[in-house]
Amino acid sequence: MEVLGIDIGGSGIKGAPVDIAKGELAGERLRIPTPVPAKPKEVTEVVARIAEHFGWKGQVGITFPGVVVDGVTRTAANVDHEWIGVDARSLFATAMGLPVVVLNDADAAGMAEVTVGSARNQAGVVLMLTFGTGIGSALFVDGHLVPNTELGHLEIRGKDAERRASDHAREEGEMSWEKWAGRVEEYLRHVEALFSPSLIVIGGGVSKKADRFLPLVKVRTRVIPATLQNEAGIVGAAMAAAAL
Ligand code: BGC
């Protein structure tokens, strides 16, 4: 079975058909830059173009970088505020004329990692954290997702954690890997004190460079990089749509 997965990110909107049984892309992915500003109408046009590019006729799973409850986008920390309160599922479904599932981007990435990636067969509490424009989180208990946990917005030193420790914060602040690893460590210590996970999976584009910073991050919990990296969102979105 193949399902189209689309991952809406801060800089790019990426899509590809996903082979659900294998948990991998079934073809080359298409990436289109995220419109600026990333308003609902413009983003929906790009999403529909991706489905059109693949001549898609079946189910579609779509990630969104904010809270999504019953297809409605409730927050928009890193996209245009017009998204707050939008019925994104209906918007996308109408534009494409296809059945759609919409879920949080980190939740999607986590689902892929827990099903076919680095956290496969891991019992207990598993926390996936994605470091990109923001910090996304996905919390699993014996493989079951607790959706929309939003742990990137915990407060650290009086600031939103993602403003201090996201990959965007590293780039913007021109931080050395050592300095940024310190920020990540402080953040992970906070999170592990609250949730005592058995495993933390680090995702997002920066997980490709895990060897530069993970050895410098000292916490009690086992911390490993994601295996699906950039494709986790696409794969997880498709899996969520296939599950319905
Ligand atoms: C949003 C989350 C999202 C994360 C990663 C945060 O700012 O609030 O919903 O998962 O960024 O994109």
Tab-separated table of C-alpha atoms and ligand atoms in Angstrom:
chain	number	residue	atom	x	y	z
A	1	MET	CA	0.000	0.000	0.000
A	2	GLU	CA	1.230	3.497	-0.849
A	3	VAL	CA	0.135	6.740	0.795
A	4	LEU	CA	1.320	10.247	-0.059
A	5	GLY	CA	3.187	11.908	2.828
A	6	ILE	CA	3.678	15.684	2.916
A	7	ASP	CA	5.822	17.463	5.512
A	8	ILE	CA	5.227	21.199	5.995
A	9	GLY	CA	8.384	22.774	7.385
A	10	GLY	CA	9.622	26.278	8.092
A	11	SER	CA	11.724	26.420	4.923
A	12	GLY	CA	10.439	23.649	2.673
A	13	ILE	CA	7.311	21.619	1.956
A	14	LYS	CA	8.319	18.087	1.019
A	15	GLY	CA	6.273	15.188	-0.286
A	16	ALA	CA	6.670	11.661	-1.599
A	17	PRO	CA	4.668	8.457	-1.936
A	18	VAL	CA	5.465	6.130	0.964
A	19	ASP	CA	5.510	2.342	0.921
A	20	ILE	CA	3.695	1.707	4.213
A	21	ALA	CA	4.801	-1.905	4.693
A	22	LYS	CA	8.472	-0.997	4.257
A	23	GLY	CA	8.172	2.379	5.987
A	24	GLU	CA	10.202	4.087	3.304
A	25	LEU	CA	9.800	6.454	0.380
A	26	ALA	CA	8.467	4.707	-2.722
A	27	GLY	CA	9.812	7.369	-5.071
A	28	GLU	CA	11.852	10.530	-5.265
A	29	ARG	CA	10.568	13.309	-3.031
A	30	LEU	CA	9.550	16.753	-4.258
A	31	ARG	CA	10.552	19.824	-2.240
A	32	ILE	CA	9.044	23.258	-2.785
A	33	PRO	CA	10.181	26.256	-0.682
A	34	THR	CA	7.643	27.271	1.972
A	35	PRO	CA	5.874	30.470	0.860
A	36	VAL	CA	6.761	33.626	2.817
A	37	PRO	CA	4.669	34.490	4.745
A	38	ALA	CA	3.425	30.910	5.266
A	39	LYS	CA	-0.299	31.714	5.197
A	40	PRO	CA	-3.017	29.040	4.840
A	41	LYS	CA	-3.973	29.855	1.238
A	42	GLU	CA	-0.417	29.906	-0.119
A	43	VAL	CA	0.687	26.801	1.807
A	44	THR	CA	-2.420	24.917	0.645
A	45	GLU	CA	-1.587	25.757	-2.968
A	46	VAL	CA	1.873	24.228	-2.572
A	47	VAL	CA	0.438	21.132	-0.867
A	48	ALA	CA	-2.026	20.678	-3.762
A	49	ARG	CA	0.797	21.129	-6.300
A	50	ILE	CA	2.711	18.283	-4.661
A	51	ALA	CA	-0.299	15.927	-4.893
A	52	GLU	CA	-0.755	16.982	-8.529
A	53	HIS	CA	2.925	16.381	-9.316
A	54	PHE	CA	2.526	12.754	-8.230
A	55	GLY	CA	-0.886	12.454	-9.967
A	56	TRP	CA	-2.141	11.339	-6.550
A	57	LYS	CA	-5.562	9.724	-6.187
A	58	GLY	CA	-5.493	8.120	-2.703
A	59	GLN	CA	-5.011	9.063	0.939
A	60	VAL	CA	-2.686	11.853	2.010
A	61	GLY	CA	-0.989	12.418	5.387
A	62	ILE	CA	0.187	15.958	6.087
A	63	THR	CA	2.328	17.311	8.937
A	64	PHE	CA	1.974	20.783	10.413
A	65	PRO	CA	4.523	22.544	12.678
A	66	GLY	CA	2.026	23.303	15.462
A	67	VAL	CA	-0.701	21.745	17.596
A	68	VAL	CA	-3.310	19.868	15.529
A	69	VAL	CA	-6.514	18.625	17.177
A	70	ASP	CA	-9.113	16.851	15.002
A	71	GLY	CA	-7.608	18.421	11.894
A	72	VAL	CA	-7.755	21.945	13.316
A	73	THR	CA	-4.455	23.829	13.686
A	74	ARG	CA	-4.380	25.443	17.122
A	75	THR	CA	-0.954	27.086	17.347
A	76	ALA	CA	1.531	28.559	14.865
A	77	ALA	CA	4.854	29.356	16.540
A	78	ASN	CA	6.883	29.207	13.320
A	79	VAL	CA	4.288	29.770	10.583
A	80	ASP	CA	1.828	32.603	9.970
A	81	HIS	CA	-0.620	33.273	12.826
A	82	GLU	CA	-3.546	33.050	10.390
A	83	TRP	CA	-3.274	29.273	10.900
A	84	ILE	CA	-4.647	29.454	14.443
A	85	GLY	CA	-8.124	27.909	14.519
A	86	VAL	CA	-8.118	26.821	10.842
A	87	ASP	CA	-9.758	23.525	9.849
A	88	ALA	CA	-6.635	22.466	7.958
A	89	ARG	CA	-7.951	18.983	7.223
A	90	SER	CA	-10.970	20.401	5.318
A	91	LEU	CA	-8.846	23.060	3.646
A	92	PHE	CA	-6.359	20.520	2.247
A	93	ALA	CA	-9.014	17.898	1.461
A	94	THR	CA	-11.091	20.392	-0.530
A	95	ALA	CA	-8.072	21.756	-2.426
A	96	MET	CA	-6.936	18.252	-3.422
A	97	GLY	CA	-10.272	16.443	-3.563
A	98	LEU	CA	-8.658	13.658	-1.528
A	99	PRO	CA	-9.003	12.166	1.992
A	100	VAL	CA	-6.516	13.818	4.333
A	101	VAL	CA	-5.055	13.325	7.825
A	102	VAL	CA	-3.215	16.256	9.446
A	103	LEU	CA	-0.944	15.862	12.465
A	104	ASN	CA	1.870	17.632	14.295
A	105	ASP	CA	5.246	17.357	12.527
A	106	ALA	CA	7.186	15.951	15.500
A	107	ASP	CA	4.392	13.456	16.248
A	108	ALA	CA	4.671	12.237	12.638
A	109	ALA	CA	8.459	11.977	12.783
A	110	GLY	CA	8.200	10.110	16.078
A	111	MET	CA	5.679	7.651	14.660
A	112	ALA	CA	8.105	6.808	11.869
A	113	GLU	CA	11.027	6.348	14.278
A	114	VAL	CA	8.991	4.195	16.646
A	115	THR	CA	7.627	2.029	13.812
A	116	VAL	CA	10.616	1.569	11.521
A	117	GLY	CA	13.470	3.675	12.901
A	118	SER	CA	15.824	3.871	15.826
A	119	ALA	CA	13.122	3.451	18.514
A	120	ARG	CA	11.548	0.336	17.034
A	121	ASN	CA	10.498	-2.276	19.620
A	122	GLN	CA	11.384	0.037	22.485
A	123	ALA	CA	9.006	-0.440	25.420
A	124	GLY	CA	8.228	2.168	28.059
A	125	VAL	CA	8.469	5.938	27.710
A	126	VAL	CA	10.229	7.119	24.546
A	127	LEU	CA	10.668	10.775	23.734
A	128	MET	CA	11.458	12.028	20.255
A	129	LEU	CA	12.752	15.601	20.061
A	130	THR	CA	13.287	17.357	16.738
A	131	PHE	CA	15.737	20.253	16.527
A	132	GLY	CA	15.050	22.554	13.595
A	133	THR	CA	13.382	25.952	13.266
A	134	GLY	CA	11.756	25.135	16.605
A	135	ILE	CA	11.925	22.145	18.950
A	136	GLY	CA	9.245	19.531	18.374
A	137	SER	CA	8.361	16.672	20.712
A	138	ALA	CA	6.598	13.328	20.460
A	139	LEU	CA	5.958	11.239	23.561
A	140	PHE	CA	5.317	7.480	23.339
A	141	VAL	CA	4.300	4.979	25.975
A	142	ASP	CA	4.832	1.391	24.767
A	143	GLY	CA	4.599	2.647	21.192
A	144	HIS	CA	1.410	4.668	21.772
A	145	LEU	CA	1.608	8.367	21.011
A	146	VAL	CA	0.505	11.093	23.427
A	147	PRO	CA	-0.109	13.775	20.767
A	148	ASN	CA	0.747	17.493	20.829
A	149	THR	CA	3.091	17.512	23.821
A	150	GLU	CA	4.836	20.788	22.732
A	151	LEU	CA	7.882	20.344	24.952
A	152	GLY	CA	9.837	22.850	22.855
A	153	HIS	CA	7.944	25.537	24.717
A	154	LEU	CA	9.065	24.577	28.224
A	155	GLU	CA	10.594	27.564	29.961
A	156	ILE	CA	14.357	27.514	30.518
A	157	ARG	CA	16.074	30.482	32.191
A	158	GLY	CA	12.912	32.513	31.651
A	159	LYS	CA	12.813	31.815	27.914
A	160	ASP	CA	10.959	29.513	25.563
A	161	ALA	CA	13.313	26.488	25.316
A	162	GLU	CA	13.312	26.494	21.510
A	163	ARG	CA	14.560	30.089	21.440
A	164	ARG	CA	17.694	28.909	23.282
A	165	ALA	CA	18.287	25.396	22.007
A	166	SER	CA	16.750	24.872	18.540
A	167	ASP	CA	19.047	24.414	15.556
A	168	HIS	CA	17.805	27.778	14.329
A	169	ALA	CA	18.994	29.351	17.608
A	170	ARG	CA	22.419	27.725	17.071
A	171	GLU	CA	22.712	29.182	13.582
A	172	GLU	CA	21.302	32.577	14.447
A	173	GLY	CA	23.541	32.903	17.495
A	174	GLU	CA	26.541	31.552	15.513
A	175	MET	CA	27.128	29.154	18.410
A	176	SER	CA	29.990	26.652	18.462
A	177	TRP	CA	28.950	22.998	18.693
A	178	GLU	CA	30.256	22.994	22.284
A	179	LYS	CA	28.134	25.952	23.279
A	180	TRP	CA	25.030	24.590	21.598
A	181	ALA	CA	25.594	21.116	23.091
A	182	GLY	CA	25.544	22.805	26.509
A	183	ARG	CA	22.164	24.345	25.701
A	184	VAL	CA	20.821	21.001	24.459
A	185	GLU	CA	22.141	19.254	27.583
A	186	GLU	CA	20.458	21.748	29.892
A	187	TYR	CA	17.207	21.281	27.981
A	188	LEU	CA	17.396	17.467	28.000
A	189	ARG	CA	18.095	17.456	31.754
A	190	HIS	CA	14.954	19.472	32.298
A	191	VAL	CA	12.912	17.130	30.122
A	192	GLU	CA	14.308	13.964	31.698
A	193	ALA	CA	13.563	15.311	35.177
A	194	LEU	CA	9.928	15.727	34.141
A	195	PHE	CA	9.354	12.501	32.177
A	196	SER	CA	12.102	9.972	33.077
A	197	PRO	CA	12.083	8.467	29.564
A	198	SER	CA	13.894	5.198	28.791
A	199	LEU	CA	15.132	6.611	25.509
A	200	ILE	CA	15.446	10.023	23.827
A	201	VAL	CA	15.625	10.139	20.018
A	202	ILE	CA	17.083	13.293	18.467
A	203	GLY	CA	15.646	14.209	15.070
A	204	GLY	CA	15.497	17.149	12.688
A	205	GLY	CA	18.018	18.066	9.997
A	206	VAL	CA	20.784	18.534	12.572
A	207	SER	CA	20.565	14.855	13.582
A	208	LYS	CA	22.712	14.179	10.477
A	209	LYS	CA	25.534	15.908	12.358
A	210	ALA	CA	24.880	14.073	15.638
A	211	ASP	CA	28.562	13.132	15.956
A	212	ARG	CA	29.408	16.842	16.302
A	213	PHE	CA	27.300	17.438	19.394
A	214	LEU	CA	25.783	14.270	20.914
A	215	PRO	CA	29.083	13.048	22.429
A	216	LEU	CA	29.215	16.392	24.290
A	217	VAL	CA	25.710	16.027	25.740
A	218	LYS	CA	25.852	14.337	29.147
A	219	VAL	CA	22.523	13.167	30.542
A	220	ARG	CA	21.319	10.092	32.422
A	221	THR	CA	19.005	8.879	29.664
A	222	ARG	CA	20.212	7.014	26.569
A	223	VAL	CA	20.157	9.510	23.677
A	224	ILE	CA	20.377	8.369	20.053
A	225	PRO	CA	20.018	10.098	16.671
A	226	ALA	CA	16.978	9.420	14.491
A	227	THR	CA	17.595	7.026	11.628
A	228	LEU	CA	15.094	8.451	9.146
A	229	GLN	CA	16.324	12.040	9.501
A	230	ASN	CA	14.799	14.283	6.831
A	231	GLU	CA	12.295	11.699	5.697
A	232	ALA	CA	10.757	10.898	9.079
A	233	GLY	CA	7.985	13.511	8.738
A	234	ILE	CA	6.918	12.306	5.294
A	235	VAL	CA	6.957	8.642	6.328
A	236	GLY	CA	5.152	9.274	9.627
A	237	ALA	CA	2.471	11.425	7.978
A	238	ALA	CA	1.755	8.670	5.474
A	239	MET	CA	1.647	6.073	8.273
A	240	ALA	CA	-0.875	8.166	10.221
A	241	ALA	CA	-3.091	8.419	7.135
A	242	ALA	CA	-2.758	4.697	6.429
A	243	ALA	CA	-3.793	3.869	9.999
A	244	LEU	CA	-7.255	5.350	9.445
B	1	BGC	C1	5.794	24.012	17.509
B	1	BGC	C2	5.582	22.524	17.505
B	1	BGC	C3	6.422	21.899	16.400
B	1	BGC	C4	7.868	22.311	16.543
B	1	BGC	C5	8.729	21.790	15.423
B	1	BGC	C6	7.256	24.306	17.647
B	1	BGC	O1	7.474	25.683	17.660
B	1	BGC	O2	5.083	24.622	18.566
B	1	BGC	O3	4.241	22.206	17.301
B	1	BGC	O4	6.310	20.508	16.465
B	1	BGC	O5	7.989	23.720	16.576
B	1	BGC	O6	8.324	22.252	14.185
